[in-house]
Amino acid sequence: MLDMRSEGCLAAPTFQAFYRMVLDTYMRPIARLVFPEITGHDAQTFGFSINYQPSTDTSIRPHSDASAVTLHININRPGEEFTGSTVDFFDTETREVTVLTFEPGAAMIHRGNVPHMAQPIETGDRTNLVLWLYGEGTRL
């Protein structure tokens, strides 16, 4: 957990400054540009990391996030290879599925209410930094 309100959070002052800088300098302005309707519903934040390995939880079933906007950043380094672990996004109107390969260093931003899932990882491991923006007490 990255958020100071979470038990066991990464409380290192320099990391917390970096976390706030990413949210305030990059995520919030990009989210407001791409999803202008979230402005005013993005005052709260939450962050965590997740690691996918074949020997542990290998996938995440379909879900939506408790956020107005979610940013995923694959923090693997170049050369930290893995297979599988694509991310599927579901269009609830057309029922189409968009499958994304999430390479090291790649980032994706989406509305939190978009259903998505991670397919099983087959080899290697993948680590994501996940950041949420949401409104006071609720998502938009």
mmCIF file of C-alpha atoms in Angstrom:
data_model
loop_
_atom_site.group_PDB
_atom_site.id
_atom_site.type_symbol
_atom_site.label_atom_id
_atom_site.label_comp_id
_atom_site.label_asym_id
_atom_site.label_seq_id
_atom_site.Cartn_x
_atom_site.Cartn_y
_atom_site.Cartn_z
ATOM 1 C CA MET A 1 0.000 0.000 0.000
ATOM 2 C CA LEU A 2 1.229 3.452 -0.858
ATOM 3 C CA ASP A 3 -1.353 5.659 0.799
ATOM 4 C CA MET A 4 -0.467 6.987 4.270
ATOM 5 C CA ARG A 5 -3.977 6.063 5.504
ATOM 6 C CA SER A 6 -3.296 2.354 4.844
ATOM 7 C CA GLU A 7 -1.853 0.034 7.468
ATOM 8 C CA GLY A 8 1.613 -1.093 6.393
ATOM 9 C CA CYS A 9 1.997 1.702 3.837
ATOM 10 C CA LEU A 10 5.358 2.583 2.353
ATOM 11 C CA ALA A 11 5.906 5.658 4.535
ATOM 12 C CA ALA A 12 9.400 6.624 3.342
ATOM 13 C CA PRO A 13 9.261 10.441 3.052
ATOM 14 C CA THR A 14 11.065 10.552 -0.299
ATOM 15 C CA PHE A 15 8.738 7.928 -1.768
ATOM 16 C CA GLN A 16 5.663 9.746 -0.451
ATOM 17 C CA ALA A 17 6.918 12.957 -2.114
ATOM 18 C CA PHE A 18 7.375 11.046 -5.392
ATOM 19 C CA TYR A 19 3.894 9.488 -5.054
ATOM 20 C CA ARG A 20 2.269 12.910 -4.513
ATOM 21 C CA MET A 21 4.256 14.399 -7.417
ATOM 22 C CA VAL A 22 3.081 11.656 -9.829
ATOM 23 C CA LEU A 23 -0.543 12.160 -8.755
ATOM 24 C CA ASP A 24 -0.507 15.973 -8.795
ATOM 25 C CA THR A 25 1.817 16.661 -11.731
ATOM 26 C CA TYR A 26 0.863 13.876 -14.116
ATOM 27 C CA MET A 27 -2.157 11.767 -13.246
ATOM 28 C CA ARG A 28 -4.690 14.404 -12.212
ATOM 29 C CA PRO A 29 -3.968 16.788 -15.160
ATOM 30 C CA ILE A 30 -4.001 13.915 -17.699
ATOM 31 C CA ALA A 31 -7.199 12.471 -16.204
ATOM 32 C CA ARG A 32 -8.905 15.879 -16.361
ATOM 33 C CA LEU A 33 -7.811 16.313 -19.972
ATOM 34 C CA VAL A 34 -8.941 12.853 -21.120
ATOM 35 C CA PHE A 35 -11.997 12.592 -18.818
ATOM 36 C CA PRO A 36 -13.087 16.204 -18.148
ATOM 37 C CA GLU A 37 -16.273 15.026 -16.412
ATOM 38 C CA ILE A 38 -14.212 13.787 -13.436
ATOM 39 C CA THR A 39 -13.030 17.306 -12.504
ATOM 40 C CA GLY A 40 -14.269 17.901 -8.979
ATOM 41 C CA HIS A 41 -14.512 14.135 -8.394
ATOM 42 C CA ASP A 42 -10.747 13.579 -8.161
ATOM 43 C CA ALA A 43 -9.720 15.090 -4.828
ATOM 44 C CA GLN A 44 -9.051 11.756 -3.092
ATOM 45 C CA THR A 45 -6.291 9.316 -4.021
ATOM 46 C CA PHE A 46 -5.265 5.754 -3.296
ATOM 47 C CA GLY A 47 -2.265 3.780 -4.482
ATOM 48 C CA PHE A 48 -0.888 0.272 -4.280
ATOM 49 C CA SER A 49 1.355 -2.130 -6.122
ATOM 50 C CA ILE A 50 0.487 -5.613 -7.297
ATOM 51 C CA ASN A 51 2.808 -8.414 -8.368
ATOM 52 C CA TYR A 52 1.722 -11.245 -10.651
ATOM 53 C CA GLN A 53 3.706 -14.513 -10.469
ATOM 54 C CA PRO A 54 2.852 -17.999 -11.765
ATOM 55 C CA SER A 55 3.236 -19.436 -8.237
ATOM 56 C CA THR A 56 0.819 -16.979 -6.558
ATOM 57 C CA ASP A 57 -2.322 -15.160 -7.665
ATOM 58 C CA THR A 58 -1.842 -15.391 -11.391
ATOM 59 C CA SER A 59 -4.821 -13.364 -12.586
ATOM 60 C CA ILE A 60 -7.582 -11.042 -11.464
ATOM 61 C CA ARG A 61 -11.187 -11.812 -12.363
ATOM 62 C CA PRO A 62 -13.420 -9.233 -14.087
ATOM 63 C CA HIS A 63 -14.062 -6.197 -11.918
ATOM 64 C CA SER A 64 -14.385 -2.424 -11.948
ATOM 65 C CA ASP A 65 -12.491 -0.096 -9.626
ATOM 66 C CA ALA A 66 -13.796 2.079 -6.795
ATOM 67 C CA SER A 67 -12.274 5.088 -8.551
ATOM 68 C CA ALA A 68 -13.247 7.809 -10.977
ATOM 69 C CA VAL A 69 -9.993 7.154 -12.867
ATOM 70 C CA THR A 70 -7.317 4.460 -12.560
ATOM 71 C CA LEU A 71 -3.718 4.621 -13.771
ATOM 72 C CA HIS A 72 -1.723 1.389 -14.140
ATOM 73 C CA ILE A 73 2.053 1.574 -14.668
ATOM 74 C CA ASN A 74 4.036 -1.585 -15.413
ATOM 75 C CA ILE A 75 7.157 -1.021 -13.322
ATOM 76 C CA ASN A 76 9.120 -3.994 -14.646
ATOM 77 C CA ARG A 77 12.461 -2.981 -16.105
ATOM 78 C CA PRO A 78 13.283 -3.662 -19.751
ATOM 79 C CA GLY A 79 14.440 -7.268 -19.919
ATOM 80 C CA GLU A 80 12.239 -8.404 -17.007
ATOM 81 C CA GLU A 81 10.236 -10.595 -19.331
ATOM 82 C CA PHE A 82 6.973 -12.408 -18.686
ATOM 83 C CA THR A 83 4.392 -14.205 -20.793
ATOM 84 C CA GLY A 84 0.629 -14.090 -20.483
ATOM 85 C CA SER A 85 -0.903 -11.569 -18.101
ATOM 86 C CA THR A 86 -2.705 -9.523 -20.768
ATOM 87 C CA VAL A 87 -5.303 -7.043 -19.532
ATOM 88 C CA ASP A 88 -8.808 -7.357 -21.013
ATOM 89 C CA PHE A 89 -11.207 -4.397 -21.070
ATOM 90 C CA PHE A 90 -14.933 -5.010 -21.619
ATOM 91 C CA ASP A 91 -17.222 -2.596 -23.461
ATOM 92 C CA THR A 92 -20.571 -3.032 -21.723
ATOM 93 C CA GLU A 93 -22.512 -1.530 -24.649
ATOM 94 C CA THR A 94 -20.969 -3.423 -27.569
ATOM 95 C CA ARG A 95 -19.823 -6.471 -25.562
ATOM 96 C CA GLU A 96 -16.451 -6.203 -27.312
ATOM 97 C CA VAL A 97 -13.253 -7.104 -25.483
ATOM 98 C CA THR A 98 -10.031 -5.156 -26.008
ATOM 99 C CA VAL A 99 -6.935 -7.165 -25.090
ATOM 100 C CA LEU A 100 -3.809 -5.201 -24.157
ATOM 101 C CA THR A 101 -0.284 -6.502 -23.713
ATOM 102 C CA PHE A 102 1.204 -4.607 -20.832
ATOM 103 C CA GLU A 103 4.934 -4.303 -21.598
ATOM 104 C CA PRO A 104 7.569 -3.030 -19.107
ATOM 105 C CA GLY A 105 7.330 0.735 -18.744
ATOM 106 C CA ALA A 106 3.856 0.931 -20.307
ATOM 107 C CA ALA A 107 1.036 2.832 -18.633
ATOM 108 C CA MET A 108 -2.695 2.887 -19.175
ATOM 109 C CA ILE A 109 -5.349 5.190 -17.816
ATOM 110 C CA HIS A 110 -9.058 4.407 -17.781
ATOM 111 C CA ARG A 111 -12.301 5.273 -16.052
ATOM 112 C CA GLY A 112 -12.679 3.183 -12.918
ATOM 113 C CA ASN A 113 -16.127 1.949 -13.931
ATOM 114 C CA VAL A 114 -14.783 0.133 -17.024
ATOM 115 C CA PRO A 115 -14.844 -3.634 -16.364
ATOM 116 C CA HIS A 116 -11.430 -5.250 -16.807
ATOM 117 C CA MET A 117 -9.413 -8.295 -15.795
ATOM 118 C CA ALA A 118 -5.866 -9.672 -15.903
ATOM 119 C CA GLN A 119 -5.344 -12.991 -17.669
ATOM 120 C CA PRO A 120 -3.128 -15.595 -15.981
ATOM 121 C CA ILE A 121 0.596 -14.966 -16.032
ATOM 122 C CA GLU A 122 2.487 -17.922 -17.470
ATOM 123 C CA THR A 123 6.178 -17.177 -16.914
ATOM 124 C CA GLY A 124 8.200 -14.447 -15.193
ATOM 125 C CA ASP A 125 6.480 -11.819 -13.094
ATOM 126 C CA ARG A 126 4.798 -8.474 -13.664
ATOM 127 C CA THR A 127 4.584 -5.664 -11.124
ATOM 128 C CA ASN A 128 2.181 -2.742 -11.460
ATOM 129 C CA LEU A 129 1.865 0.544 -9.668
ATOM 130 C CA VAL A 130 -1.870 1.329 -9.488
ATOM 131 C CA LEU A 131 -3.149 4.814 -8.668
ATOM 132 C CA TRP A 132 -6.749 5.891 -8.156
ATOM 133 C CA LEU A 133 -8.463 9.259 -8.210
ATOM 134 C CA TYR A 134 -11.933 9.492 -6.702
ATOM 135 C CA GLY A 135 -14.331 12.012 -5.194
ATOM 136 C CA GLU A 136 -15.197 12.675 -1.580
ATOM 137 C CA GLY A 137 -16.758 9.446 -0.342
ATOM 138 C CA THR A 138 -17.611 8.143 -3.799
ATOM 139 C CA ARG A 139 -16.454 7.606 -7.334
ATOM 140 C CA LEU A 140 -18.003 9.377 -10.306
#
